[in-house]
Amino acid sequence: MSDNDNAQEGLDAAEAEDADADGAEAAAAAAEAEPAEEPDAADAEAEATDDEPQLDDDVLGDEEADLLIPVEEYLGAGVHIGTQQKTTDMERFIHRVRTDGLYVLDVSQTDSRIRTAADFLAGYDPEQVLVASSRQYGQFPAEKFADAIGARARTGRFIPGTLTNPKYDGYIEPDVVVVTDPIGDAQAVKEAITVGIPVIAMCDSNNATSNVDLVIPTNNKGRKALSVVYWLLANETLDRRGAEPSYALEDFEGGI
């Protein structure tokens, strides 16, 4: 059995509840058309979410969870703030709904999934990890994450054929893909499915996860939330490799 087969088995064990291959194949066919770029209004809304006063304190499904950072830091970054829509896929990661209709993600599960993703990524050669982010607010932290762990990054528009067309000059063959948003990064997810490599995705309350092997539940639209999650994922991956996690959150915040 190859190293990749062993790694995939490890991921399957951690993600026993993930969608089956038939669902992934059907969703991949539905995503055949490349998604249009998101309107500026979406990023403006995410910016408003960043600036929203953080009044929540009921964000933990597991009150005894030993978190990577104090819960107040998750709150301050808005990692827990979902959208006003939820999918059946993401229901298990939602802790409650606020009076304004926003779904609140379970921060203890976010924290746990960051650790699981770091365990998994640490098993790969760094250069065989690809991180993709078309969402504007995810691009800087995604690139910083790639720099920190030695991975490759493709931010902005994901060029069709990057993973599937050997004749394309930018063609690469990673062993695992990390994406900021399965909706915005649908092309990267589709190509990963086509070539048969696992997908780790940061998923909000409105995401479908049938094409995702490992979900990290988080606000994937806000600058601060994405900076925190990418920062923790980078340091935890380095720690699993036996390297000294030397990055501060400020390193991942860019122009915030």
mmCIF file with all atom_site columns, C-alpha atoms in Angstrom, residues 27-150:
data_model
loop_
_atom_site.group_PDB
_atom_site.id
_atom_site.type_symbol
_atom_site.label_atom_id
_atom_site.label_alt_id
_atom_site.label_comp_id
_atom_site.label_asym_id
_atom_site.label_entity_id
_atom_site.label_seq_id
_atom_site.pdbx_PDB_ins_code
_atom_site.Cartn_x
_atom_site.Cartn_y
_atom_site.Cartn_z
_atom_site.occupancy
_atom_site.B_iso_or_equiv
_atom_site.pdbx_formal_charge
_atom_site.auth_seq_id
_atom_site.auth_comp_id
_atom_site.auth_asym_id
_atom_site.auth_atom_id
_atom_site.pdbx_PDB_model_num
ATOM 1   C CA . ALA A 1 27  ? -21.862 17.417 -6.954  1.00 0.00 ? 27  ALA A CA 1
ATOM 2   C CA . ALA A 1 28  ? -18.751 17.611 -9.104  1.00 0.00 ? 28  ALA A CA 1
ATOM 3   C CA . ALA A 1 29  ? -20.864 17.246 -12.227 1.00 0.00 ? 29  ALA A CA 1
ATOM 4   C CA . ALA A 1 30  ? -23.181 20.006 -10.998 1.00 0.00 ? 30  ALA A CA 1
ATOM 5   C CA . ALA A 1 31  ? -20.172 22.267 -10.517 1.00 0.00 ? 31  ALA A CA 1
ATOM 6   C CA . GLU A 1 32  ? -19.036 21.827 -14.136 1.00 0.00 ? 32  GLU A CA 1
ATOM 7   C CA . ALA A 1 33  ? -19.392 25.525 -14.894 1.00 0.00 ? 33  ALA A CA 1
ATOM 8   C CA . GLU A 1 34  ? -16.702 27.710 -13.364 1.00 0.00 ? 34  GLU A CA 1
ATOM 9   C CA . PRO A 1 35  ? -18.226 30.015 -10.711 1.00 0.00 ? 35  PRO A CA 1
ATOM 10  C CA . ALA A 1 36  ? -18.359 33.719 -11.384 1.00 0.00 ? 36  ALA A CA 1
ATOM 11  C CA . GLU A 1 37  ? -16.333 36.000 -9.171  1.00 0.00 ? 37  GLU A CA 1
ATOM 12  C CA . GLU A 1 38  ? -18.169 37.156 -6.072  1.00 0.00 ? 38  GLU A CA 1
ATOM 13  C CA . PRO A 1 39  ? -19.579 40.685 -6.078  1.00 0.00 ? 39  PRO A CA 1
ATOM 14  C CA . ASP A 1 40  ? -17.889 43.324 -3.994  1.00 0.00 ? 40  ASP A CA 1
ATOM 15  C CA . ALA A 1 41  ? -21.041 43.475 -1.859  1.00 0.00 ? 41  ALA A CA 1
ATOM 16  C CA . ALA A 1 42  ? -20.217 40.077 -0.381  1.00 0.00 ? 42  ALA A CA 1
ATOM 17  C CA . ASP A 1 43  ? -16.847 41.266 0.866   1.00 0.00 ? 43  ASP A CA 1
ATOM 18  C CA . ALA A 1 44  ? -18.444 44.457 2.160   1.00 0.00 ? 44  ALA A CA 1
ATOM 19  C CA . GLU A 1 45  ? -20.899 42.357 4.148   1.00 0.00 ? 45  GLU A CA 1
ATOM 20  C CA . ALA A 1 46  ? -18.038 40.274 5.523   1.00 0.00 ? 46  ALA A CA 1
ATOM 21  C CA . GLU A 1 47  ? -16.229 43.462 6.551   1.00 0.00 ? 47  GLU A CA 1
ATOM 22  C CA . ALA A 1 48  ? -19.345 44.525 8.444   1.00 0.00 ? 48  ALA A CA 1
ATOM 23  C CA . THR A 1 49  ? -19.326 41.162 10.205  1.00 0.00 ? 49  THR A CA 1
ATOM 24  C CA . ASP A 1 50  ? -15.731 41.804 11.288  1.00 0.00 ? 50  ASP A CA 1
ATOM 25  C CA . ASP A 1 51  ? -16.708 45.117 12.820  1.00 0.00 ? 51  ASP A CA 1
ATOM 26  C CA . GLU A 1 52  ? -19.829 43.813 14.547  1.00 0.00 ? 52  GLU A CA 1
ATOM 27  C CA . PRO A 1 53  ? -19.683 44.010 18.377  1.00 0.00 ? 53  PRO A CA 1
ATOM 28  C CA . GLN A 1 54  ? -18.978 40.588 19.784  1.00 0.00 ? 54  GLN A CA 1
ATOM 29  C CA . LEU A 1 55  ? -21.743 40.074 22.342  1.00 0.00 ? 55  LEU A CA 1
ATOM 30  C CA . ASP A 1 56  ? -21.945 36.274 22.159  1.00 0.00 ? 56  ASP A CA 1
ATOM 31  C CA . ASP A 1 57  ? -20.670 34.123 24.961  1.00 0.00 ? 57  ASP A CA 1
ATOM 32  C CA . ASP A 1 58  ? -22.601 30.907 24.302  1.00 0.00 ? 58  ASP A CA 1
ATOM 33  C CA . VAL A 1 59  ? -20.418 29.427 21.540  1.00 0.00 ? 59  VAL A CA 1
ATOM 34  C CA . LEU A 1 60  ? -19.173 26.126 22.944  1.00 0.00 ? 60  LEU A CA 1
ATOM 35  C CA . GLY A 1 61  ? -20.857 22.778 22.534  1.00 0.00 ? 61  GLY A CA 1
ATOM 36  C CA . ASP A 1 62  ? -18.203 21.340 24.836  1.00 0.00 ? 62  ASP A CA 1
ATOM 37  C CA . GLU A 1 63  ? -17.806 23.671 27.811  1.00 0.00 ? 63  GLU A CA 1
ATOM 38  C CA . GLU A 1 64  ? -14.846 21.630 29.062  1.00 0.00 ? 64  GLU A CA 1
ATOM 39  C CA . ALA A 1 65  ? -12.889 21.863 25.796  1.00 0.00 ? 65  ALA A CA 1
ATOM 40  C CA . ASP A 1 66  ? -9.202  22.714 26.182  1.00 0.00 ? 66  ASP A CA 1
ATOM 41  C CA . LEU A 1 67  ? -8.906  25.253 23.371  1.00 0.00 ? 67  LEU A CA 1
ATOM 42  C CA . LEU A 1 68  ? -5.784  26.264 21.460  1.00 0.00 ? 68  LEU A CA 1
ATOM 43  C CA . ILE A 1 69  ? -6.465  29.918 22.315  1.00 0.00 ? 69  ILE A CA 1
ATOM 44  C CA . PRO A 1 70  ? -8.841  31.521 24.837  1.00 0.00 ? 70  PRO A CA 1
ATOM 45  C CA . VAL A 1 71  ? -12.445 31.486 23.680  1.00 0.00 ? 71  VAL A CA 1
ATOM 46  C CA . GLU A 1 72  ? -12.437 35.283 23.875  1.00 0.00 ? 72  GLU A CA 1
ATOM 47  C CA . GLU A 1 73  ? -9.894  35.378 21.044  1.00 0.00 ? 73  GLU A CA 1
ATOM 48  C CA . TYR A 1 74  ? -12.142 33.246 18.858  1.00 0.00 ? 74  TYR A CA 1
ATOM 49  C CA . LEU A 1 75  ? -15.016 35.575 19.726  1.00 0.00 ? 75  LEU A CA 1
ATOM 50  C CA . GLY A 1 76  ? -13.022 38.708 19.014  1.00 0.00 ? 76  GLY A CA 1
ATOM 51  C CA . ALA A 1 77  ? -12.202 37.434 15.533  1.00 0.00 ? 77  ALA A CA 1
ATOM 52  C CA . GLY A 1 78  ? -15.795 36.420 14.835  1.00 0.00 ? 78  GLY A CA 1
ATOM 53  C CA . VAL A 1 79  ? -14.826 32.820 14.062  1.00 0.00 ? 79  VAL A CA 1
ATOM 54  C CA . HIS A 1 80  ? -18.184 31.686 15.468  1.00 0.00 ? 80  HIS A CA 1
ATOM 55  C CA . ILE A 1 81  ? -20.402 33.951 13.356  1.00 0.00 ? 81  ILE A CA 1
ATOM 56  C CA . GLY A 1 82  ? -22.166 32.042 10.617  1.00 0.00 ? 82  GLY A CA 1
ATOM 57  C CA . THR A 1 83  ? -24.691 33.249 8.073   1.00 0.00 ? 83  THR A CA 1
ATOM 58  C CA . GLN A 1 84  ? -28.490 33.415 8.177   1.00 0.00 ? 84  GLN A CA 1
ATOM 59  C CA . GLN A 1 85  ? -28.620 30.232 6.119   1.00 0.00 ? 85  GLN A CA 1
ATOM 60  C CA . LYS A 1 86  ? -27.651 26.714 7.114   1.00 0.00 ? 86  LYS A CA 1
ATOM 61  C CA . THR A 1 87  ? -27.280 23.515 5.168   1.00 0.00 ? 87  THR A CA 1
ATOM 62  C CA . THR A 1 88  ? -28.108 20.057 6.403   1.00 0.00 ? 88  THR A CA 1
ATOM 63  C CA . ASP A 1 89  ? -24.400 19.233 6.011   1.00 0.00 ? 89  ASP A CA 1
ATOM 64  C CA . MET A 1 90  ? -23.355 21.950 8.456   1.00 0.00 ? 90  MET A CA 1
ATOM 65  C CA . GLU A 1 91  ? -26.133 21.469 10.993  1.00 0.00 ? 91  GLU A CA 1
ATOM 66  C CA . ARG A 1 92  ? -23.929 19.267 13.188  1.00 0.00 ? 92  ARG A CA 1
ATOM 67  C CA . PHE A 1 93  ? -21.415 22.108 13.561  1.00 0.00 ? 93  PHE A CA 1
ATOM 68  C CA . ILE A 1 94  ? -23.977 24.754 14.572  1.00 0.00 ? 94  ILE A CA 1
ATOM 69  C CA . HIS A 1 95  ? -24.366 25.462 18.277  1.00 0.00 ? 95  HIS A CA 1
ATOM 70  C CA . ARG A 1 96  ? -27.419 27.741 18.212  1.00 0.00 ? 96  ARG A CA 1
ATOM 71  C CA . VAL A 1 97  ? -29.156 30.523 16.306  1.00 0.00 ? 97  VAL A CA 1
ATOM 72  C CA . ARG A 1 98  ? -29.113 34.139 17.482  1.00 0.00 ? 98  ARG A CA 1
ATOM 73  C CA . THR A 1 99  ? -32.164 36.375 17.736  1.00 0.00 ? 99  THR A CA 1
ATOM 74  C CA . ASP A 1 100 ? -31.027 38.199 14.564  1.00 0.00 ? 100 ASP A CA 1
ATOM 75  C CA . GLY A 1 101 ? -31.115 34.927 12.626  1.00 0.00 ? 101 GLY A CA 1
ATOM 76  C CA . LEU A 1 102 ? -27.363 34.362 12.399  1.00 0.00 ? 102 LEU A CA 1
ATOM 77  C CA . TYR A 1 103 ? -26.243 30.812 13.110  1.00 0.00 ? 103 TYR A CA 1
ATOM 78  C CA . VAL A 1 104 ? -23.519 30.430 15.724  1.00 0.00 ? 104 VAL A CA 1
ATOM 79  C CA . LEU A 1 105 ? -20.860 27.830 14.982  1.00 0.00 ? 105 LEU A CA 1
ATOM 80  C CA . ASP A 1 106 ? -19.570 25.569 17.745  1.00 0.00 ? 106 ASP A CA 1
ATOM 81  C CA . VAL A 1 107 ? -16.088 26.916 18.474  1.00 0.00 ? 107 VAL A CA 1
ATOM 82  C CA . SER A 1 108 ? -15.055 23.750 20.303  1.00 0.00 ? 108 SER A CA 1
ATOM 83  C CA . GLN A 1 109 ? -15.567 21.840 17.027  1.00 0.00 ? 109 GLN A CA 1
ATOM 84  C CA . THR A 1 110 ? -13.641 24.490 15.084  1.00 0.00 ? 110 THR A CA 1
ATOM 85  C CA . ASP A 1 111 ? -10.742 24.066 17.484  1.00 0.00 ? 111 ASP A CA 1
ATOM 86  C CA . SER A 1 112 ? -10.889 20.274 17.307  1.00 0.00 ? 112 SER A CA 1
ATOM 87  C CA . ARG A 1 113 ? -10.993 20.224 13.498  1.00 0.00 ? 113 ARG A CA 1
ATOM 88  C CA . ILE A 1 114 ? -7.977  22.540 13.249  1.00 0.00 ? 114 ILE A CA 1
ATOM 89  C CA . ARG A 1 115 ? -6.031  19.947 15.252  1.00 0.00 ? 115 ARG A CA 1
ATOM 90  C CA . THR A 1 116 ? -7.296  17.087 13.082  1.00 0.00 ? 116 THR A CA 1
ATOM 91  C CA . ALA A 1 117 ? -6.375  18.947 9.890   1.00 0.00 ? 117 ALA A CA 1
ATOM 92  C CA . ALA A 1 118 ? -2.898  19.692 11.258  1.00 0.00 ? 118 ALA A CA 1
ATOM 93  C CA . ASP A 1 119 ? -2.400  16.011 12.112  1.00 0.00 ? 119 ASP A CA 1
ATOM 94  C CA . PHE A 1 120 ? -3.330  15.101 8.561   1.00 0.00 ? 120 PHE A CA 1
ATOM 95  C CA . LEU A 1 121 ? -1.287  17.786 6.777   1.00 0.00 ? 121 LEU A CA 1
ATOM 96  C CA . ALA A 1 122 ? 1.819   16.972 8.794   1.00 0.00 ? 122 ALA A CA 1
ATOM 97  C CA . GLY A 1 123 ? 1.919   13.576 7.094   1.00 0.00 ? 123 GLY A CA 1
ATOM 98  C CA . TYR A 1 124 ? 2.572   15.117 3.662   1.00 0.00 ? 124 TYR A CA 1
ATOM 99  C CA . ASP A 1 125 ? 5.697   16.547 2.109   1.00 0.00 ? 125 ASP A CA 1
ATOM 100 C CA . PRO A 1 126 ? 5.211   20.320 2.482   1.00 0.00 ? 126 PRO A CA 1
ATOM 101 C CA . GLU A 1 127 ? 5.475   21.066 -1.237  1.00 0.00 ? 127 GLU A CA 1
ATOM 102 C CA . GLN A 1 128 ? 2.724   18.518 -1.949  1.00 0.00 ? 128 GLN A CA 1
ATOM 103 C CA . VAL A 1 129 ? 0.179   20.605 -0.038  1.00 0.00 ? 129 VAL A CA 1
ATOM 104 C CA . LEU A 1 130 ? -1.766  23.163 -2.090  1.00 0.00 ? 130 LEU A CA 1
ATOM 105 C CA . VAL A 1 131 ? -3.826  25.967 -0.550  1.00 0.00 ? 131 VAL A CA 1
ATOM 106 C CA . ALA A 1 132 ? -6.344  27.836 -2.691  1.00 0.00 ? 132 ALA A CA 1
ATOM 107 C CA . SER A 1 133 ? -8.351  30.967 -1.952  1.00 0.00 ? 133 SER A CA 1
ATOM 108 C CA . SER A 1 134 ? -10.383 32.969 -4.410  1.00 0.00 ? 134 SER A CA 1
ATOM 109 C CA . ARG A 1 135 ? -12.089 34.906 -1.637  1.00 0.00 ? 135 ARG A CA 1
ATOM 110 C CA . GLN A 1 136 ? -10.341 38.246 -1.233  1.00 0.00 ? 136 GLN A CA 1
ATOM 111 C CA . TYR A 1 137 ? -10.115 38.143 2.547   1.00 0.00 ? 137 TYR A CA 1
ATOM 112 C CA . GLY A 1 138 ? -8.598  34.668 2.507   1.00 0.00 ? 138 GLY A CA 1
ATOM 113 C CA . GLN A 1 139 ? -5.799  35.375 0.060   1.00 0.00 ? 139 GLN A CA 1
ATOM 114 C CA . PHE A 1 140 ? -3.231  36.963 2.367   1.00 0.00 ? 140 PHE A CA 1
ATOM 115 C CA . PRO A 1 141 ? -3.593  34.444 5.233   1.00 0.00 ? 141 PRO A CA 1
ATOM 116 C CA . ALA A 1 142 ? -3.652  31.552 2.747   1.00 0.00 ? 142 ALA A CA 1
ATOM 117 C CA . GLU A 1 143 ? -0.381  32.719 1.190   1.00 0.00 ? 143 GLU A CA 1
ATOM 118 C CA . LYS A 1 144 ? 1.132   33.230 4.645   1.00 0.00 ? 144 LYS A CA 1
ATOM 119 C CA . PHE A 1 145 ? 0.023   29.722 5.622   1.00 0.00 ? 145 PHE A CA 1
ATOM 120 C CA . ALA A 1 146 ? 1.746   28.336 2.520   1.00 0.00 ? 146 ALA A CA 1
ATOM 121 C CA . ASP A 1 147 ? 4.938   30.238 3.334   1.00 0.00 ? 147 ASP A CA 1
ATOM 122 C CA . ALA A 1 148 ? 4.874   29.037 6.937   1.00 0.00 ? 148 ALA A CA 1
ATOM 123 C CA . ILE A 1 149 ? 4.541   25.311 6.216   1.00 0.00 ? 149 ILE A CA 1
ATOM 124 C CA . GLY A 1 150 ? 6.341   25.230 2.856   1.00 0.00 ? 150 GLY A CA 1
#
